Short mmCIF file of C-alpha atoms in Angstrom, two decimals:
data_model
loop_
_atom_site.label_atom_id
_atom_site.label_comp_id
_atom_site.label_asym_id
_atom_site.label_seq_id
_atom_site.Cartn_x
_atom_site.Cartn_y
_atom_site.Cartn_z
CA MET A 12 -0.42 -39.43 6.26
CA ALA A 13 0.79 -42.10 8.71
CA ARG A 14 -0.41 -45.35 10.27
CA ILE A 15 1.45 -46.32 13.43
CA GLU A 16 1.65 -49.85 14.81
CA LEU A 17 3.14 -50.99 18.10
CA ARG A 18 3.52 -54.71 18.67
CA ASP A 19 4.54 -56.16 22.03
CA VAL A 20 6.39 -52.94 22.91
CA THR A 21 7.98 -52.95 26.36
CA LYS A 22 10.11 -50.43 28.20
CA ARG A 23 11.59 -51.31 31.55
CA TRP A 24 14.32 -50.08 33.83
CA GLY A 25 15.60 -53.09 35.71
CA SER A 26 12.47 -54.85 36.96
CA TYR A 27 10.28 -51.74 36.76
CA TYR A 28 8.02 -51.87 33.71
CA ALA A 29 7.13 -48.38 32.45
CA VAL A 30 5.28 -49.90 29.47
CA GLU A 31 4.39 -53.59 29.37
CA HIS A 32 3.81 -55.54 26.13
CA LEU A 33 1.79 -52.80 24.46
CA ASP A 34 -0.14 -53.58 21.26
CA LEU A 35 -1.58 -50.47 19.64
CA THR A 36 -2.65 -49.39 16.16
CA ILE A 37 -3.06 -45.67 15.41
CA GLU A 38 -4.83 -45.24 12.09
CA ASP A 39 -3.86 -42.68 9.47
CA ASN A 40 -5.20 -39.17 10.26
CA ALA A 41 -6.35 -40.24 13.74
CA PHE A 42 -6.24 -37.97 16.77
CA VAL A 43 -5.27 -40.29 19.60
CA THR A 44 -4.85 -39.18 23.20
CA LEU A 45 -2.62 -41.14 25.55
CA LEU A 46 -4.39 -40.69 28.86
CA GLY A 47 -3.61 -41.74 32.42
CA PRO A 48 -2.30 -40.64 35.81
CA SER A 49 1.25 -39.40 36.36
CA GLY A 50 3.80 -42.17 35.95
CA CYS A 51 1.47 -44.50 34.03
CA GLY A 52 3.71 -44.76 30.93
CA LYS A 53 1.93 -42.45 28.48
CA THR A 54 4.86 -40.08 27.86
CA THR A 55 7.25 -43.02 27.62
CA THR A 56 5.00 -44.52 24.93
CA LEU A 57 4.99 -41.23 23.02
CA ARG A 58 8.77 -40.90 23.23
CA MET A 59 9.29 -44.47 22.01
CA ILE A 60 7.17 -43.85 18.90
CA ALA A 61 9.02 -40.59 18.24
CA GLY A 62 12.41 -42.24 18.69
CA LEU A 63 13.39 -40.21 21.76
CA GLU A 64 13.29 -43.33 23.96
CA THR A 65 14.55 -46.79 23.00
CA PRO A 66 12.17 -49.67 23.83
CA THR A 67 13.51 -52.69 25.66
CA GLU A 68 11.77 -54.95 23.17
CA GLY A 69 9.03 -55.00 20.56
CA ARG A 70 8.35 -53.52 17.13
CA ILE A 71 7.19 -50.06 15.99
CA THR A 72 6.27 -49.26 12.39
CA ILE A 73 5.08 -46.09 10.63
CA ASP A 74 3.29 -46.71 7.33
CA GLY A 75 4.57 -50.28 7.41
CA VAL A 76 8.23 -49.23 7.65
CA PRO A 77 10.01 -50.47 10.81
CA MET A 78 11.19 -47.64 13.04
CA PHE A 79 12.23 -50.02 15.80
CA ASP A 80 12.53 -53.79 15.89
CA SER A 81 14.37 -55.46 18.76
CA GLU A 82 14.75 -58.77 16.93
CA MET A 83 16.05 -57.24 13.68
CA GLY A 84 18.22 -54.66 15.43
CA ILE A 85 16.46 -51.69 13.79
CA ASN A 86 16.30 -48.32 15.55
CA VAL A 87 15.71 -45.35 13.22
CA PRO A 88 16.82 -42.04 14.82
CA PRO A 89 14.18 -39.35 15.49
CA ASN A 90 15.36 -37.02 12.71
CA LYS A 91 14.77 -39.79 10.15
CA ARG A 92 11.19 -40.56 11.22
CA ARG A 93 9.68 -37.34 9.78
CA VAL A 94 7.73 -36.57 12.91
CA GLY A 95 7.13 -33.32 14.79
CA PHE A 96 7.21 -32.89 18.57
CA LEU A 97 5.38 -30.20 20.53
CA PHE A 98 6.50 -29.92 24.15
CA GLN A 99 4.88 -28.51 27.27
CA ASN A 100 7.63 -25.88 27.20
CA TYR A 101 7.31 -23.81 24.02
CA ALA A 102 11.13 -23.65 23.76
CA LEU A 103 11.17 -20.55 21.57
CA TRP A 104 14.40 -18.67 20.96
CA PRO A 105 13.96 -15.32 22.82
CA ASN A 106 16.44 -13.49 20.57
CA MET A 107 14.68 -14.55 17.36
CA THR A 108 11.54 -13.13 15.76
CA VAL A 109 8.50 -15.30 15.15
CA PHE A 110 9.57 -15.75 11.52
CA GLN A 111 13.08 -16.78 12.55
CA ASN A 112 11.78 -19.23 15.16
CA ILE A 113 9.54 -20.97 12.63
CA ALA A 114 12.22 -20.97 9.95
CA PHE A 115 15.01 -22.19 12.23
CA GLY A 116 14.56 -25.89 11.51
CA LEU A 117 14.02 -25.30 7.81
CA SER A 118 17.30 -23.43 7.46
CA ASN A 119 19.10 -26.75 7.92
CA ILE A 120 17.16 -29.44 6.07
CA ASN A 121 13.78 -31.12 5.94
CA GLU A 122 13.38 -34.83 5.14
CA SER A 123 16.44 -35.73 3.08
CA GLY A 124 16.98 -31.98 2.60
CA ALA A 125 14.43 -32.03 -0.22
CA ALA A 126 12.42 -29.12 -1.51
CA VAL A 127 8.76 -28.70 -0.59
CA ASN A 128 5.93 -27.31 -2.71
CA ASP A 129 3.10 -24.96 -1.63
CA ALA A 130 1.18 -27.90 -0.13
CA GLY A 131 4.13 -28.80 2.09
CA GLU A 132 4.86 -31.99 0.10
CA VAL A 133 8.39 -33.21 -0.61
CA VAL A 134 9.44 -32.65 -4.24
CA ARG A 135 10.84 -35.89 -5.69
CA ASP A 136 12.60 -36.71 -8.96
CA GLU A 137 11.43 -39.12 -11.68
CA THR A 138 12.82 -42.09 -9.74
CA GLY A 139 10.73 -41.22 -6.68
CA LYS A 140 13.72 -40.11 -4.62
CA ALA A 141 14.05 -36.79 -2.79
CA PRO A 142 17.41 -35.27 -3.79
CA ALA A 143 19.30 -33.95 -0.78
CA ARG A 144 19.90 -30.23 -0.67
CA LYS A 145 19.21 -27.22 1.52
CA LEU A 146 16.12 -25.14 1.04
CA THR A 147 16.33 -21.77 -0.64
CA LYS A 148 15.24 -18.59 1.13
CA GLU A 149 12.15 -18.45 -1.10
CA GLU A 150 11.18 -22.03 -0.17
CA ILE A 151 11.68 -21.31 3.52
CA LYS A 152 9.51 -18.19 3.30
CA ARG A 153 6.83 -20.11 1.43
CA ALA A 154 6.79 -22.82 4.11
CA VAL A 155 6.68 -20.27 6.95
CA ASP A 156 3.85 -18.35 5.27
CA ARG A 157 1.90 -21.58 4.81
CA VAL A 158 2.04 -22.71 8.46
CA SER A 159 1.63 -19.22 9.91
CA ALA A 160 -1.61 -18.91 7.95
CA ILE A 161 -2.82 -22.25 9.33
CA VAL A 162 -2.35 -21.16 12.96
CA LYS A 163 -3.31 -17.51 12.28
CA ILE A 164 -0.13 -15.73 13.40
CA GLY A 165 0.85 -14.06 10.11
CA GLN A 166 0.62 -10.58 11.68
CA PHE A 167 3.24 -11.42 14.33
CA MET A 168 6.18 -12.34 12.06
CA ASP A 169 8.40 -9.46 13.23
CA ARG A 170 7.65 -9.78 16.94
CA TYR A 171 9.76 -11.51 19.57
CA PRO A 172 8.37 -14.23 21.92
CA SER A 173 8.37 -11.83 24.90
CA GLU A 174 5.93 -9.62 22.99
CA LEU A 175 3.39 -12.43 22.61
CA SER A 176 0.75 -13.90 24.92
CA GLY A 177 0.97 -17.51 26.07
CA GLY A 178 -1.55 -18.62 23.47
CA GLN A 179 0.30 -16.80 20.69
CA GLN A 180 3.61 -18.37 21.77
CA GLN A 181 1.95 -21.78 21.65
CA ARG A 182 0.78 -21.08 18.09
CA VAL A 183 4.35 -20.18 17.10
CA ALA A 184 5.57 -23.47 18.59
CA ILE A 185 2.90 -25.34 16.62
CA ALA A 186 3.84 -23.53 13.39
CA ARG A 187 7.52 -24.36 13.90
CA THR A 188 6.60 -28.03 14.38
CA LEU A 189 4.40 -28.07 11.27
CA ALA A 190 6.86 -26.26 8.99
CA PRO A 191 8.92 -29.33 7.92
CA GLY A 192 5.69 -31.17 7.00
CA PRO A 193 5.77 -33.99 9.57
CA ARG A 194 3.54 -36.99 8.89
CA VAL A 195 2.96 -37.43 12.64
CA LEU A 196 2.63 -34.68 15.23
CA PHE A 197 3.40 -35.65 18.83
CA MET A 198 2.20 -33.40 21.64
CA ASP A 199 3.17 -33.81 25.29
CA GLU A 200 0.69 -31.84 27.44
CA PRO A 201 1.14 -28.71 25.28
CA LEU A 202 -1.70 -26.75 26.93
CA SER A 203 -0.86 -27.27 30.59
CA ASN A 204 0.85 -23.87 30.93
CA LEU A 205 -2.24 -21.97 29.75
CA ASP A 206 -5.12 -20.67 31.84
CA ALA A 207 -8.49 -22.47 31.74
CA LYS A 208 -10.15 -20.15 29.21
CA LEU A 209 -7.18 -20.21 26.84
CA ARG A 210 -6.92 -24.00 27.12
CA LEU A 211 -10.52 -24.26 25.93
CA GLU A 212 -9.81 -22.00 22.96
CA MET A 213 -6.65 -23.91 22.04
CA ARG A 214 -8.52 -27.25 22.14
CA SER A 215 -10.81 -25.86 19.47
CA GLU A 216 -7.79 -24.69 17.46
CA LEU A 217 -6.13 -28.11 17.70
CA GLN A 218 -9.29 -29.78 16.38
CA ARG A 219 -9.29 -27.41 13.42
CA LEU A 220 -5.55 -27.89 12.92
CA HIS A 221 -5.95 -31.66 12.82
CA LEU A 222 -8.59 -31.37 10.13
CA SER A 223 -6.65 -28.86 8.01
CA THR A 224 -3.28 -30.65 8.10
CA GLY A 225 -4.50 -34.21 7.62
CA SER A 226 -1.67 -35.39 9.89
CA THR A 227 -1.83 -38.11 12.50
CA PHE A 228 -1.89 -36.55 15.99
CA VAL A 229 -0.74 -38.33 19.14
CA TYR A 230 -1.43 -36.29 22.26
CA VAL A 231 -0.36 -36.99 25.86
CA THR A 232 -2.49 -35.66 28.71
CA HIS A 233 -3.61 -36.50 32.23
CA ASP A 234 -6.67 -34.26 31.77
CA GLN A 235 -9.61 -36.48 30.88
CA MET A 236 -11.60 -33.47 29.60
CA GLU A 237 -8.89 -32.78 27.01
CA ALA A 238 -8.90 -36.44 26.02
CA MET A 239 -12.70 -36.58 25.69
CA THR A 240 -13.02 -33.37 23.66
CA LEU A 241 -10.03 -33.80 21.32
CA ALA A 242 -9.59 -37.47 20.54
CA THR A 243 -10.99 -39.72 17.88
CA ARG A 244 -9.78 -42.53 20.17
CA ILE A 245 -8.53 -42.60 23.76
CA CYS A 246 -5.69 -44.88 24.84
CA LEU A 247 -5.99 -45.17 28.63
CA ILE A 248 -2.93 -46.55 30.43
CA ASP A 249 -2.28 -47.44 34.07
CA ASN A 250 0.91 -48.89 35.56
CA GLY A 251 2.31 -49.37 32.07
CA VAL A 252 -0.62 -51.54 30.96
CA LEU A 253 -3.22 -50.64 28.34
CA GLN A 254 -6.62 -50.46 30.07
CA GLN A 255 -8.82 -49.45 27.12
CA TYR A 256 -8.47 -48.16 23.58
CA ASP A 257 -11.77 -46.87 22.22
CA GLU A 258 -13.72 -43.87 21.03
CA PRO A 259 -14.35 -41.30 23.81
CA LEU A 260 -18.06 -42.06 24.33
CA THR A 261 -17.37 -45.80 24.44
CA VAL A 262 -14.78 -45.24 27.15
CA TYR A 263 -17.28 -43.09 29.04
CA ASN A 264 -20.33 -45.34 28.74
CA LYS A 265 -18.73 -48.79 28.54
CA PRO A 266 -15.46 -48.69 30.51
CA ASN A 267 -13.53 -51.95 30.68
CA ASN A 268 -13.03 -51.79 34.43
CA LEU A 269 -13.42 -49.75 37.61
CA PHE A 270 -10.22 -47.78 36.99
CA VAL A 271 -11.40 -46.54 33.58
CA ALA A 272 -14.87 -45.67 34.93
CA ASP A 273 -13.33 -43.69 37.77
CA PHE A 274 -10.70 -41.88 35.70
CA VAL A 275 -13.06 -40.63 32.97
CA GLY A 276 -15.93 -38.32 33.85
CA ASN A 277 -16.36 -35.02 35.65
CA PRO A 278 -18.02 -35.05 38.15
CA ALA A 279 -16.74 -38.53 38.91
CA VAL A 280 -18.88 -41.64 38.67
CA ASN A 281 -20.79 -42.86 41.74
CA PHE A 282 -19.70 -46.30 42.92
CA ILE A 283 -22.31 -48.24 44.89
CA GLU A 284 -21.49 -51.64 46.35
CA ALA A 285 -24.18 -54.29 45.90
CA SER A 286 -24.73 -57.96 46.69
CA GLY A 287 -27.24 -60.41 45.27
CA THR A 288 -28.10 -63.13 42.75
CA GLN A 289 -29.72 -63.31 39.32
CA ASP A 290 -33.20 -64.83 39.12
CA GLY A 291 -34.75 -66.89 36.34
CA ASN A 292 -36.13 -63.79 34.63
CA GLY A 293 -32.64 -62.29 34.28
CA ALA A 294 -33.01 -59.64 36.99
CA LEU A 295 -30.12 -59.26 39.42
CA ASN A 296 -31.76 -58.74 42.82
CA LEU A 297 -29.48 -56.56 44.89
CA SER A 298 -29.09 -54.99 48.29
CA ILE A 299 -27.60 -51.49 48.03
CA LEU A 300 -26.93 -48.49 50.29
CA GLU A 301 -27.26 -50.70 53.39
CA ASP A 302 -31.02 -51.30 53.48
CA HIS A 303 -32.41 -50.57 50.01
CA LYS A 304 -33.50 -53.25 47.54
CA ALA A 305 -32.93 -52.89 43.82
CA SER A 306 -33.18 -54.92 40.62
CA PHE A 307 -30.53 -54.57 37.95
CA LEU A 308 -31.78 -55.57 34.49
CA PRO A 309 -28.81 -56.24 32.16
CA ASN A 310 -29.08 -55.05 28.55
CA GLY A 311 -29.45 -57.86 26.03
CA GLY A 312 -30.46 -60.49 28.57
CA LEU A 313 -26.90 -61.00 29.83
CA LYS A 314 -26.44 -64.01 32.13
CA ILE A 315 -24.00 -63.33 34.95
CA ALA A 316 -22.86 -66.97 35.13
CA ASP A 317 -22.09 -66.98 31.37
CA TRP A 318 -20.09 -63.77 31.71
CA TYR A 319 -17.95 -65.26 34.48
CA ALA A 320 -17.37 -68.42 32.42
CA GLN A 321 -16.15 -66.37 29.44
CA ASP A 322 -14.04 -64.13 31.68
CA ASP A 323 -12.42 -67.15 33.33
CA LYS A 324 -11.49 -68.50 29.91
CA ALA A 325 -10.03 -65.16 28.78
CA GLN A 326 -8.01 -64.75 31.98
CA ALA A 327 -6.68 -68.30 31.67
CA GLU A 328 -5.40 -67.47 28.18
CA ILE A 329 -3.73 -64.30 29.46
CA LYS A 330 -2.10 -66.24 32.29
CA ALA A 331 -0.85 -68.92 29.88
CA LYS A 332 0.73 -66.25 27.69
CA ARG A 333 2.34 -64.65 30.73
CA ASP A 334 3.67 -68.02 31.92
CA GLU A 335 5.13 -68.66 28.47
CA ARG A 336 6.94 -65.31 28.56
CA ALA A 337 8.36 -66.21 31.98
CA LYS A 338 10.10 -69.20 30.39
CA GLN A 339 11.93 -67.09 27.81
CA PRO A 340 15.64 -66.30 28.26
CA GLY A 341 16.24 -62.91 29.83
CA TYR A 342 12.76 -62.68 31.36
CA VAL A 343 12.56 -60.19 34.22
CA GLU A 344 9.67 -60.36 36.68
CA LYS A 345 7.68 -57.15 37.08
CA THR A 346 8.08 -55.56 40.51
CA ASN A 347 5.41 -52.89 40.03
CA LYS A 348 2.65 -55.50 40.28
CA ASP A 349 -0.83 -54.98 38.83
CA THR A 350 -3.66 -54.98 41.35
CA VAL A 351 -7.44 -54.59 41.30
CA PHE A 352 -8.29 -50.89 41.40
CA ASN A 353 -9.04 -49.62 44.90
CA TYR A 354 -12.24 -47.70 44.13
CA ASN A 355 -13.65 -45.11 46.49
CA ILE A 356 -17.10 -45.22 48.06
CA ALA A 357 -18.05 -41.67 49.08
CA ARG A 358 -19.20 -41.53 52.69
CA VAL A 359 -20.03 -38.82 55.21
CA VAL A 360 -17.91 -40.60 57.82
CA ASP A 361 -15.24 -42.98 56.56
CA ASN A 362 -15.76 -45.99 58.79
CA GLU A 363 -14.77 -48.76 56.42
CA GLU A 364 -13.56 -51.85 58.20
CA LYS A 365 -11.62 -54.80 56.88
CA ARG A 366 -14.06 -57.10 55.13
CA PRO A 367 -13.90 -60.65 53.82
CA ALA A 368 -12.74 -61.20 50.25
CA PRO A 369 -15.53 -60.53 47.73
CA THR A 370 -17.40 -63.42 46.14
CA ARG A 371 -19.15 -63.72 42.78
CA GLN A 372 -22.30 -62.42 44.41
CA ASP A 373 -20.60 -59.09 45.20
CA PHE A 374 -20.80 -56.28 42.64
CA VAL A 375 -20.18 -52.57 42.17
CA LEU A 376 -22.69 -50.36 40.40
CA GLY A 377 -21.33 -47.38 38.46
CA VAL A 378 -23.84 -44.54 38.15
CA ARG A 379 -22.89 -41.38 36.27
CA PRO A 380 -24.13 -38.20 38.03
CA GLU A 381 -26.49 -37.35 35.15
CA PHE A 382 -28.35 -40.64 35.73
CA ILE A 383 -29.39 -39.72 39.28
CA LYS A 384 -32.77 -38.00 39.08
CA ILE A 385 -34.15 -35.83 41.87
CA ASP A 386 -37.94 -35.82 41.90
CA ASP A 387 -40.78 -36.27 44.37
CA SER A 388 -41.61 -39.74 43.06
CA GLY A 389 -38.10 -41.10 43.72
CA ALA A 390 -37.93 -44.32 45.76
CA ILE A 391 -34.96 -43.29 47.93
CA GLU A 392 -35.04 -40.43 50.41
CA GLY A 393 -31.95 -38.31 50.88
CA GLU A 394 -30.74 -34.98 52.16
CA VAL A 395 -28.85 -32.29 50.26
CA PHE A 396 -25.27 -32.35 51.57
CA SER A 397 -23.95 -29.65 49.22
CA ALA A 398 -25.11 -27.81 46.10
CA MET A 399 -22.78 -26.10 43.62
CA PRO A 400 -24.55 -24.16 40.83
CA THR A 401 -22.49 -23.23 37.77
CA GLY A 402 -25.21 -21.54 35.70
CA MET A 403 -26.47 -24.12 33.24
CA GLU A 404 -26.23 -26.96 35.77
CA THR A 405 -25.92 -27.68 39.49
CA THR A 406 -23.80 -30.40 41.06
CA VAL A 407 -25.63 -31.77 44.09
CA LYS A 408 -24.24 -34.15 46.70
CA ILE A 409 -27.01 -36.14 48.38
CA ARG A 410 -26.67 -37.93 51.68
CA VAL A 411 -28.34 -41.33 51.91
CA GLY A 412 -27.57 -42.71 55.36
CA ASN A 413 -23.79 -42.55 55.59
CA PHE A 414 -23.34 -42.57 51.81
CA LEU A 415 -22.87 -39.60 49.47
CA LEU A 416 -24.18 -39.65 45.90
CA THR A 417 -23.36 -36.97 43.32
CA ALA A 418 -26.04 -35.80 40.89
CA VAL A 419 -25.98 -33.24 38.09
CA VAL A 420 -29.19 -31.27 37.65
CA PHE A 421 -29.59 -29.18 34.51
CA GLY A 422 -31.33 -25.80 34.66
CA GLY A 423 -31.59 -23.08 37.28
CA VAL A 424 -32.79 -25.23 40.17
CA VAL A 425 -31.79 -24.04 43.65
CA TYR A 426 -31.18 -26.52 46.48
CA LYS A 427 -30.58 -25.73 50.13
CA ILE A 428 -28.21 -27.69 52.33
CA GLY A 429 -30.24 -29.99 54.57
CA GLN A 430 -33.21 -30.03 52.18
CA LYS A 431 -35.01 -33.39 51.96
CA VAL A 432 -35.18 -34.83 48.45
CA ARG A 433 -36.11 -38.10 46.78
CA LEU A 434 -34.08 -39.72 44.04
CA SER A 435 -34.09 -42.52 41.50
CA PHE A 436 -31.78 -43.90 38.79
CA SER A 437 -32.59 -43.39 35.12
CA GLY A 438 -31.40 -44.67 31.76
CA ASP A 439 -29.99 -47.99 30.55
CA ASN A 440 -26.30 -47.07 30.89
CA ILE A 441 -25.90 -47.98 34.56
CA MET A 442 -22.69 -49.99 34.83
CA LEU A 443 -22.25 -53.32 36.62
CA PHE A 444 -18.76 -54.44 37.70
CA SER A 445 -17.46 -57.55 39.37
CA ARG A 446 -16.16 -56.63 42.80
CA GLU A 447 -13.96 -59.71 42.69
CA ASN A 448 -11.84 -58.63 39.73
CA GLY A 449 -12.95 -55.03 38.96
CA ARG A 450 -13.92 -55.78 35.35
CA MET A 451 -17.13 -54.54 33.77
CA ILE A 452 -19.90 -57.09 33.32
CA GLY A 453 -22.34 -54.92 31.36
CA ASN A 454 -24.79 -52.04 31.21
CA GLY A 455 -28.40 -52.05 32.28
CA THR A 456 -31.20 -50.36 34.18
CA ILE A 457 -31.98 -50.14 37.91
CA GLN A 458 -35.44 -50.52 39.33
CA LEU A 459 -36.00 -49.58 42.98
#
């Protein structure tokens, strides 16, 4: 129903950049989650697309029609963009029944005040225009019945919000948003007020709702589990800058940098610092966990020197573009500077000292907990530091010297604190990052 394009969109207050030169394409009928920590710019991005926030510069189009263009002086108001907005606060009228709450917006006008048919489509005349008029009571009832059936609240039409559970109130809010037939549905952390079990149920309902409506969904959350389970694509933002825009499993398995790897995944990824060089056979011979030797074998025969050469070229182009912007009239330097992500190495005792700047022989390995295998043939000896069974799986923290590694073991295995175990790394999705710049070099396997 709607394809959204953002080109060079920026929002700043003074020299603070909430969103910086964002390029983003949201395809028709996509379910995109805007993900990131508090204050990263995700809600600001959502509000700019919806028309609730005015960008400082850039261009936003919906289905090719400009909604905002700083150069052309276009800024279409929210009520003309035919979009729906679902807030964290349900914002239901307490003195109105469910029917009245859903019908409230329809009692004024929909897009151009036109009539809608049973499918929720605007009725147009022979010229293709939607004649402006208010909806009749029959049309309003038909629209309310349609959306209440979609979200399964038809039996609550005569109840008041105070007589409904939190999940039922959320369904009413969704129905009210869907009633005018918006081509885009914006949601700003709509499930955060619900308990954990109800949130899980509502995620399932939102997936079904997306399929049944055919609308484009844009969803803001700081919960990476919501992003992973709901989205067709995740847009991960930090400090106003787009970090990655990909399908959920791509973000999980092939993160662009240390920040993305750390933010996505529960339990969190294990970061292991490593140093070494690549030999003539392509193996990166590393020293890890203080006194252990390992070989990292990149997938596809990747050459580390070639990767750095390509990365240097790409970064030079980015810098040139940034320098060109700095020459433009009205340029304002960003005060909230971008820095390399300060990743965490889990230790028993935090004794990290100031170290020299990393070189191109310094790396960070990213190992997801499911890729740490506990078995008697493992090459590294460790000790169980903690074990947290949840039924189908157990999260185990293993002490190796002063380092702590997190593993996920599936099945009803019981571990005792202090128990000696041996471990190894499995799979070909171990991640290798440059410690110098924090960017991902590639995936591969580890041999100990």
